[in-house]
Tab-separated table of C-alpha atoms in Angstrom:
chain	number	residue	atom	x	y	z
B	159	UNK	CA	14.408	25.783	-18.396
B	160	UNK	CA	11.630	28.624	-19.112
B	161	UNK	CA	9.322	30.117	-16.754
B	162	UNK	CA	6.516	29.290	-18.809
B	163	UNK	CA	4.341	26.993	-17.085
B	164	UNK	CA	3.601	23.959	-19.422
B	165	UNK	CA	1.286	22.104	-16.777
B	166	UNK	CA	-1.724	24.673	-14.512
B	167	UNK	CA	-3.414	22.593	-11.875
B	168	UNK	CA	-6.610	24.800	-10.273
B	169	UNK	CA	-8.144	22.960	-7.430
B	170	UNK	CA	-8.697	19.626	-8.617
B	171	UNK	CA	-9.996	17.307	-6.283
B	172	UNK	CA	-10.236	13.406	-6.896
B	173	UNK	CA	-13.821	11.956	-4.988
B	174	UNK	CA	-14.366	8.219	-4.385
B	175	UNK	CA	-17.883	6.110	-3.198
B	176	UNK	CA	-17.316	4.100	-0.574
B	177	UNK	CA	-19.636	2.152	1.797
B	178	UNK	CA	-19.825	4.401	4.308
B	179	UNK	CA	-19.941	7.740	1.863
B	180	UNK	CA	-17.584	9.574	-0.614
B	181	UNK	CA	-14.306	11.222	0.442
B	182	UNK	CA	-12.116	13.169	-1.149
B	183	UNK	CA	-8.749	11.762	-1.576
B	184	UNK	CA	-7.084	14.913	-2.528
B	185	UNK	CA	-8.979	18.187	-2.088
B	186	UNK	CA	-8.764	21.519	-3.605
B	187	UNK	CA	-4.805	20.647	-5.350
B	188	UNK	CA	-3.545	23.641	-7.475
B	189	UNK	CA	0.634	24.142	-8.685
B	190	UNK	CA	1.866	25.218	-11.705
B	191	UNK	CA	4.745	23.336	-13.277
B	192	UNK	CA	7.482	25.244	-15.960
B	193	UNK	CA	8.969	23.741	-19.216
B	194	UNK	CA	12.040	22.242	-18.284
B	195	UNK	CA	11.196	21.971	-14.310
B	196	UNK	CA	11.132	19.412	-12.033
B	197	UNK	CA	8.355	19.132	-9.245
B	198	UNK	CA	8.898	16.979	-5.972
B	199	UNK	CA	5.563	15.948	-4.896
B	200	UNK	CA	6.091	13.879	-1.326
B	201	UNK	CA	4.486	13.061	1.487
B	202	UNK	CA	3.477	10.088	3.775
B	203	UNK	CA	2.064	6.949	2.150
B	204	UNK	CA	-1.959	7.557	1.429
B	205	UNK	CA	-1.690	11.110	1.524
B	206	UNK	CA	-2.778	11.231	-2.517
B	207	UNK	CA	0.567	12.186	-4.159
B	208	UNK	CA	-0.326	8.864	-6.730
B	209	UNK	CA	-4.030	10.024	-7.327
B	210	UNK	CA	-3.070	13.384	-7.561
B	211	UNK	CA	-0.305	12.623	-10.637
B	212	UNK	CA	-2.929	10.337	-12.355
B	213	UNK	CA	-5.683	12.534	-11.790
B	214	UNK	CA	-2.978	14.972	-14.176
B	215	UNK	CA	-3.035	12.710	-16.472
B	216	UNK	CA	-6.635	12.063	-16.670
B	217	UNK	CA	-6.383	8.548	-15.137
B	218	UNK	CA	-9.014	8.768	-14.415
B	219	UNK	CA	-10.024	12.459	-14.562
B	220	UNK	CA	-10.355	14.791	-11.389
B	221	UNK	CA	-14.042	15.373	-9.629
B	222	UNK	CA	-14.001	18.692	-9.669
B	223	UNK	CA	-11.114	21.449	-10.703
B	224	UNK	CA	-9.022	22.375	-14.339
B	225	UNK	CA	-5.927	20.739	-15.831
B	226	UNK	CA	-4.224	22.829	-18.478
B	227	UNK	CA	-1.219	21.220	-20.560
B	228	UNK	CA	0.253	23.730	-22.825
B	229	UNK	CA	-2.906	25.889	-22.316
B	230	UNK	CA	-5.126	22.644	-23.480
B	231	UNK	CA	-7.934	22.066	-20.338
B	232	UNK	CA	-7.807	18.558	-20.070
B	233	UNK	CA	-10.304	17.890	-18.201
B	234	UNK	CA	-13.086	19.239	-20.920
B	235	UNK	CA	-11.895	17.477	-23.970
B	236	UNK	CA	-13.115	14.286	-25.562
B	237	UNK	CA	-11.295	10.737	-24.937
B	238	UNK	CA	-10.346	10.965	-28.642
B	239	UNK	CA	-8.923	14.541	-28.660
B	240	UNK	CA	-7.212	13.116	-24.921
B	241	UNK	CA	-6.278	10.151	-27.259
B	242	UNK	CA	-4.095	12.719	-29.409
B	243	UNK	CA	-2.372	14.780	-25.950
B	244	UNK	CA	-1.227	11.613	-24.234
B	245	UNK	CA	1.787	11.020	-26.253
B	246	UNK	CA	2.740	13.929	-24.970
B	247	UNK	CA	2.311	12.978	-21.358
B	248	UNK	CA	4.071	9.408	-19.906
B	249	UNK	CA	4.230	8.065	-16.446
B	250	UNK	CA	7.204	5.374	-14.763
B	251	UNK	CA	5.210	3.308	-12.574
B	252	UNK	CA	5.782	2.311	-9.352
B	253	UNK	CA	6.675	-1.380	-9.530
B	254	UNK	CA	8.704	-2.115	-12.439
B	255	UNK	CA	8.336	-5.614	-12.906
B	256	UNK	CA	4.923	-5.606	-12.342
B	257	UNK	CA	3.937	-2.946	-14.778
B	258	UNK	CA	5.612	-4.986	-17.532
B	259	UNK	CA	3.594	-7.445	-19.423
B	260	UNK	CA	4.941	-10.999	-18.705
B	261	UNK	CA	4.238	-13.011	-21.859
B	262	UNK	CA	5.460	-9.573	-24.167
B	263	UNK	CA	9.464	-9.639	-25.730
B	264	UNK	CA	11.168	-6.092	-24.676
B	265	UNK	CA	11.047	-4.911	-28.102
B	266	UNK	CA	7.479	-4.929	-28.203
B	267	UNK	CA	6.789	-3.705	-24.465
B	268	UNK	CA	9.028	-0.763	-25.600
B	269	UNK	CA	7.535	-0.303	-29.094
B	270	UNK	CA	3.853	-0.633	-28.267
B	271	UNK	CA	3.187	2.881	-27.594
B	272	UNK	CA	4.407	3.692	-31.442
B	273	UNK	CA	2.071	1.229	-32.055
B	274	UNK	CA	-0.983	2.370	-30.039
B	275	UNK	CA	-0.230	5.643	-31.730
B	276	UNK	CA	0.024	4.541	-35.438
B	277	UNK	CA	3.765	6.402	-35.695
B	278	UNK	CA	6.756	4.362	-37.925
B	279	UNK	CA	6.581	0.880	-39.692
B	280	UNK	CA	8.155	-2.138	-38.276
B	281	UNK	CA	11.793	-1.946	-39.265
B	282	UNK	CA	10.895	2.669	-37.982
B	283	UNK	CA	9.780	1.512	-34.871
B	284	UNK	CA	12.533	-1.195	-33.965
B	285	UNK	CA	15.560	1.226	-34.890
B	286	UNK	CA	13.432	3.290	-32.592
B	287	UNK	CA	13.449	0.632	-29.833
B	288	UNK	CA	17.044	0.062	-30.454
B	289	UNK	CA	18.178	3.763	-29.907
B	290	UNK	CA	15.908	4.616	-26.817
B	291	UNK	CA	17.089	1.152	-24.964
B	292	UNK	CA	20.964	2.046	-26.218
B	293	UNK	CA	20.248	5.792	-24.371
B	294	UNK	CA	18.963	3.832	-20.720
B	295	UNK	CA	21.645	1.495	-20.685
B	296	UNK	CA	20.206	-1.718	-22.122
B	297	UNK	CA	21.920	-3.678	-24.564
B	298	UNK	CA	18.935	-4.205	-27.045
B	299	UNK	CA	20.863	-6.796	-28.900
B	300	UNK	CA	20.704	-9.061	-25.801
B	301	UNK	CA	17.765	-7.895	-24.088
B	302	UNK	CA	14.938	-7.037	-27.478
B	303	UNK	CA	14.401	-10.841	-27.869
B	304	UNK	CA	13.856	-11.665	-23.701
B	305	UNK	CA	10.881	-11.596	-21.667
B	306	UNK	CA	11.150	-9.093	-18.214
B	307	UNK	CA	11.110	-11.957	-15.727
B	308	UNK	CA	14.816	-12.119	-17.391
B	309	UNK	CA	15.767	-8.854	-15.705
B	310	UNK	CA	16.419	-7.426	-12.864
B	311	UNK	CA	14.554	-4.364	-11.091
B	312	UNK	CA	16.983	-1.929	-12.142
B	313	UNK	CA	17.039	-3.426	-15.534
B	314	UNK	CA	13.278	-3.968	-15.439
B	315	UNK	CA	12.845	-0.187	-14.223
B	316	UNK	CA	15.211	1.206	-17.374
B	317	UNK	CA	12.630	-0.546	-19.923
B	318	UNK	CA	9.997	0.914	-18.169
B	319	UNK	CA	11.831	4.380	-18.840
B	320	UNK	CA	12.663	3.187	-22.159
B	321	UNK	CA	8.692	2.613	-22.854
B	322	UNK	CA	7.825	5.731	-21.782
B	323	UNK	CA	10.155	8.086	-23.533
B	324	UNK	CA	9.869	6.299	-26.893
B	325	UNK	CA	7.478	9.056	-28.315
B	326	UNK	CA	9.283	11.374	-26.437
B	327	UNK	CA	7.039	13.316	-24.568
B	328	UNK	CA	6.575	16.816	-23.099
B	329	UNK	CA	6.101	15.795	-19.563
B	330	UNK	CA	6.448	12.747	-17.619
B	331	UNK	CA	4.843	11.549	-14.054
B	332	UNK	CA	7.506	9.840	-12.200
B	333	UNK	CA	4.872	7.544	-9.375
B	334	UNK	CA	7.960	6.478	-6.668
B	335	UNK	CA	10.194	5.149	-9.529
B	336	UNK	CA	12.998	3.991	-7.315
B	337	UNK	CA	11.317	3.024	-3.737
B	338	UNK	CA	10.761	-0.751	-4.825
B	339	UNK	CA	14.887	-1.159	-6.422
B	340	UNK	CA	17.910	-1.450	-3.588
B	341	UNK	CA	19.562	1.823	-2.496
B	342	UNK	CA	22.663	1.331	-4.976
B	343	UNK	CA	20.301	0.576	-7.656
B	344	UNK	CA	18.236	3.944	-7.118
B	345	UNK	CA	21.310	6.093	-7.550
B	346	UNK	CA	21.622	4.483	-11.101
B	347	UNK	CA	18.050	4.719	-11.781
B	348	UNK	CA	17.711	8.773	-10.180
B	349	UNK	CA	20.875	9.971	-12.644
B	350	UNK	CA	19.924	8.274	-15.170
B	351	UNK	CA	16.297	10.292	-15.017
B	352	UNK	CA	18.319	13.622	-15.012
B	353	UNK	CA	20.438	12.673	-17.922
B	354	UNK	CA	17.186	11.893	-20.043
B	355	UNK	CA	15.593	14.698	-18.469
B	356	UNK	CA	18.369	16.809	-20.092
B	357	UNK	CA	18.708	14.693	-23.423
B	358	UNK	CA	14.858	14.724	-24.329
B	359	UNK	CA	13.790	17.917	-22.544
B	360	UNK	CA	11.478	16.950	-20.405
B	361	UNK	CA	9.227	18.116	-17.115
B	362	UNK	CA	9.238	16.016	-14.881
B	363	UNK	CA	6.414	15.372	-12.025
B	364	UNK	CA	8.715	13.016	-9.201
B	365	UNK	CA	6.216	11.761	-6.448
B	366	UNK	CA	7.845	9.790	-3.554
B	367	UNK	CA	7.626	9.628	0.402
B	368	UNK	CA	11.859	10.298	0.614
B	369	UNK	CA	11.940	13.745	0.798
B	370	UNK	CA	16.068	13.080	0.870
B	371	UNK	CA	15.528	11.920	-2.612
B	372	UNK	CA	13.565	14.377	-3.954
B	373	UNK	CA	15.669	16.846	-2.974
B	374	UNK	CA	18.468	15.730	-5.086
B	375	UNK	CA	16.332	15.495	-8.246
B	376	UNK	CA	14.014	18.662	-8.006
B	377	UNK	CA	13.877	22.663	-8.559
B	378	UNK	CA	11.078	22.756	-6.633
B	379	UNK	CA	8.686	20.347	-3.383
B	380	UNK	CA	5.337	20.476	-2.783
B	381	UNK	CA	4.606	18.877	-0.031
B	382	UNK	CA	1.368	16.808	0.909
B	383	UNK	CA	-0.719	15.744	3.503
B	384	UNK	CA	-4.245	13.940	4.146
B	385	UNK	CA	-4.889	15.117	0.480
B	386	UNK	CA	-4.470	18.378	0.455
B	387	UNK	CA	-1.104	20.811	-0.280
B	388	UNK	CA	0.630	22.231	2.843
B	389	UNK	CA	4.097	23.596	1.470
B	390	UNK	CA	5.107	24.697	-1.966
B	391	UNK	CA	8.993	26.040	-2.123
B	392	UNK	CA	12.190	26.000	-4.018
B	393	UNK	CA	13.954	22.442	-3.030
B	394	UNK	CA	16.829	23.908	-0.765
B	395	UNK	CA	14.588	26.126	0.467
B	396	UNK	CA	12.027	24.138	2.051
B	397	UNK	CA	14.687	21.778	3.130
B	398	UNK	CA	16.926	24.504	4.650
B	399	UNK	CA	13.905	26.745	6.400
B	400	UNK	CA	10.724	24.538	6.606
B	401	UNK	CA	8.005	26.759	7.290
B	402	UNK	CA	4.879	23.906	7.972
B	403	UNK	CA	5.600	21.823	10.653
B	404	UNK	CA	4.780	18.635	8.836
B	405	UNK	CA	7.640	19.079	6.489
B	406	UNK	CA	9.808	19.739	9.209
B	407	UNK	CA	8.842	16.618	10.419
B	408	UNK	CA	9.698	14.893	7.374
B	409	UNK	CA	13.011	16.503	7.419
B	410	UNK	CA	14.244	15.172	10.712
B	411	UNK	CA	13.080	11.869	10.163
B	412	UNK	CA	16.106	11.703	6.990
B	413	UNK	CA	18.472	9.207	8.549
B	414	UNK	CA	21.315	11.339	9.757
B	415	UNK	CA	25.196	10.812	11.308
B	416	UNK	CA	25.345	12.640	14.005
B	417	UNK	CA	26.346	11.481	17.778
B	418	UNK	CA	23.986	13.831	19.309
B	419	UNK	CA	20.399	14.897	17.857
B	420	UNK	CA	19.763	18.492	16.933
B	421	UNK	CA	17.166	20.348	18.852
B	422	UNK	CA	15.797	20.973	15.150
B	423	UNK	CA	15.647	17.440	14.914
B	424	UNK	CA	14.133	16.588	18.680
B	425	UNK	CA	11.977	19.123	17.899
B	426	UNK	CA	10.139	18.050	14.678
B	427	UNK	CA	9.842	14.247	15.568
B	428	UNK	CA	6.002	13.445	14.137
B	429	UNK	CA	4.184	11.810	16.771
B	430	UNK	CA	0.859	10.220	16.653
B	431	UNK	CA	-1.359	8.571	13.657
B	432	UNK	CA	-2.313	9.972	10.575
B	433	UNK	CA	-6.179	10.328	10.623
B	434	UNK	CA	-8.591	8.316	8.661
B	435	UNK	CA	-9.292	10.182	5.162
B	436	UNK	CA	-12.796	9.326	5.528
B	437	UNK	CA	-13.326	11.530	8.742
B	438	UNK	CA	-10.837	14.151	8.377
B	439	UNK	CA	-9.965	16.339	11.238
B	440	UNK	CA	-11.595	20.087	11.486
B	441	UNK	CA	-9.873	22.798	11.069
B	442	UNK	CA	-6.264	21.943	10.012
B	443	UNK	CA	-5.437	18.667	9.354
B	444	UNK	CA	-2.383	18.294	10.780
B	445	UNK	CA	-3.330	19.798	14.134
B	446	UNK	CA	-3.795	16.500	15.818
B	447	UNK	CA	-0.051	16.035	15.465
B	448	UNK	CA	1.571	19.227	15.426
B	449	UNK	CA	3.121	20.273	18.771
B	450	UNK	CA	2.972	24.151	17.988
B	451	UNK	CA	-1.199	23.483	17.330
B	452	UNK	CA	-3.547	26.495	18.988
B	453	UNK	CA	-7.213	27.012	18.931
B	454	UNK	CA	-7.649	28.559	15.551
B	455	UNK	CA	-5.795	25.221	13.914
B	456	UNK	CA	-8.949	23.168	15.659
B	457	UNK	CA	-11.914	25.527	13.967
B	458	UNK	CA	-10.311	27.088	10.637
B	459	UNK	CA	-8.661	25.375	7.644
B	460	UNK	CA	-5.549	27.434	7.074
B	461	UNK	CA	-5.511	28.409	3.093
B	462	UNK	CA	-2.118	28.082	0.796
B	463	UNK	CA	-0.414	31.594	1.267
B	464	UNK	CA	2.397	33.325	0.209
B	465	UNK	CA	5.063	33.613	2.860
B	466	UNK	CA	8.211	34.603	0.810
B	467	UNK	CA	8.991	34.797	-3.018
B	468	UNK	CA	8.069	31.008	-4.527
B	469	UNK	CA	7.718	29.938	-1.071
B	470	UNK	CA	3.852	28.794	0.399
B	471	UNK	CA	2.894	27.528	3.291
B	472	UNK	CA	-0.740	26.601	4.444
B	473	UNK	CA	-0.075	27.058	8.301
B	474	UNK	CA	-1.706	29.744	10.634
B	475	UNK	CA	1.285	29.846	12.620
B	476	UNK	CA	4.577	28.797	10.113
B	477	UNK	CA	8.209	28.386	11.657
B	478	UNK	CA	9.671	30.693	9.483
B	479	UNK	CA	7.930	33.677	7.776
């Protein structure tokens, strides 16, 4: 891994209409992401760690803000040139079963994106199928003729992998990959990510609630909430010395043995409801849950800073500085 960043986020924000106005689902997002890297993105469901990864990849593209891939700005190119870039940039869905077309063999799920792209003839394109299936642990001479309802989620969730490193992009968006497959199944599926990650290269963008799991697969966690960034830090780091009080409350709700809590733990439990993203609270979002909340969190929106080398926080008052 490099530290030249391949992927520059500035401030993108993603703005729906709804009945009762437009809100922002994420707000003012900005990271940088290196060749080679790995970036946790987590936080609680409806926070906008999905939008924000498909808002990356132009899916659709962000309201307001820049997204730079290998110096390219995304956001002010055409749909053809965008057309050109996207082999470049893949994304594992969620569900696996789901985002596999029913009535399609494997071998043509996988293949379609060489397709799409015009790349290889038919006999290019199946030895293609063949060797990217072979490197996820499918047996393409028994599964290229099937149809996924054959499979199982695991199995279902290594085509998906398949499909998307088949043109064997630059960087890949990883939307909660493993939360719909069994615990013993996401092990398989979470090391076989890092050995592709190693074979092809990649970058990696890994969004899930499980902050245990991202910490096993990333160099670095951003963390989210209500749409907007609240921690940014190396992935022992921010696990070891949380410095927003949201992540530490994220931390302490990892299942843990232990026959008497922590007074870390007892500490950090998140209480209360997340707020409606249509009527955000004022001031810092998070104050109507955080315990260690003062006056200024109520009437000023604390900005991203710098607490600590590669480490930022956007808290008034942090737990460690």
């Amino acid at each position: 891994m490099n530290n030249s960043p391949i992927l520059s986020v500035k401030n993108i924000s993603v703005e729906y209409a709804t009945e009762f106005g437009r809100f922002a689902a994420i707000q003012d997002i900005s990271f940088d992401l290196a060749d080679g890297e790995t970036l946790g993105l987590v936080g609680e469901s409806g926070c906008g760690k999905s939008t924000t990864g498909r808002a990356i990849l132009q899916l659709p593209r962000p309201t307001f803000g820049k997204v730079f891939f290998e110096n390219i700005d995304l956001t002010g190119i055409s749909q053809r040139d965008m057309r050109k870039i996207r082999r470049r940039l893949q994304i594992i869905f969620q569900d696996p079963v789901s985002s596999l077309n029913p009535r399609r063999k494997v071998k043509d799920i996988v293949a379609e994106p060489m397709a799409i792209a015009g790349i290889g003839t038919s006999r290019e394109r199946e030895a293609k199928v063949r060797e990217v299936l072979n490197a996820v642990g499918v047996d393409p001479e028994i599964s290229m003729e099937r149809r996924p309802h054959q499979f199982s989620g695991g199995q279902c969730q290594r085509i998906c992998i398949a499909r998307a490193l088949i043109l064997q992009p630059k960087l890949v968006v990883c939307d909660e990959p493993v939360s719909a497959l069994d615990v013993s199944v996401q092990a398989q599926i979470l090391n076989l990510l890092e050995d592709m990650k190693a074979r092809y290269g990649l970058t990696v963008l890994f969004i899930s609630h499980d902050l245990a799991v991202v910490k096993n697969v990333s160099d670095r966690i951003a963390v989210m909430y209500l749409g907007k960034l609240c921690e940014l830090a190396d992935s022992n780091r921010i696990y070891d010395v949380p410095a927003h009080p949201y992540t530490a409350g994220l931390i302490s709700a990892i299942p843990a043995i232990e026959t008497v809590p922590s007074n870390r733990r007892e500490m950090s439990v998140l209480g209360g409801d997340v707020p409606s993203p249509l009527n955000p609270p004022t001031g810092c979002r998070f104050h109507t849950r955080c315990r260690f909340a003062q006056r200024k969190c109520t009437t000023e929106e604390p900005k991203l800073k710098q607490i600590e080398d590669r480490h930022f926080v956007s808290c008034h008052f942090p737990l460690s500085q």
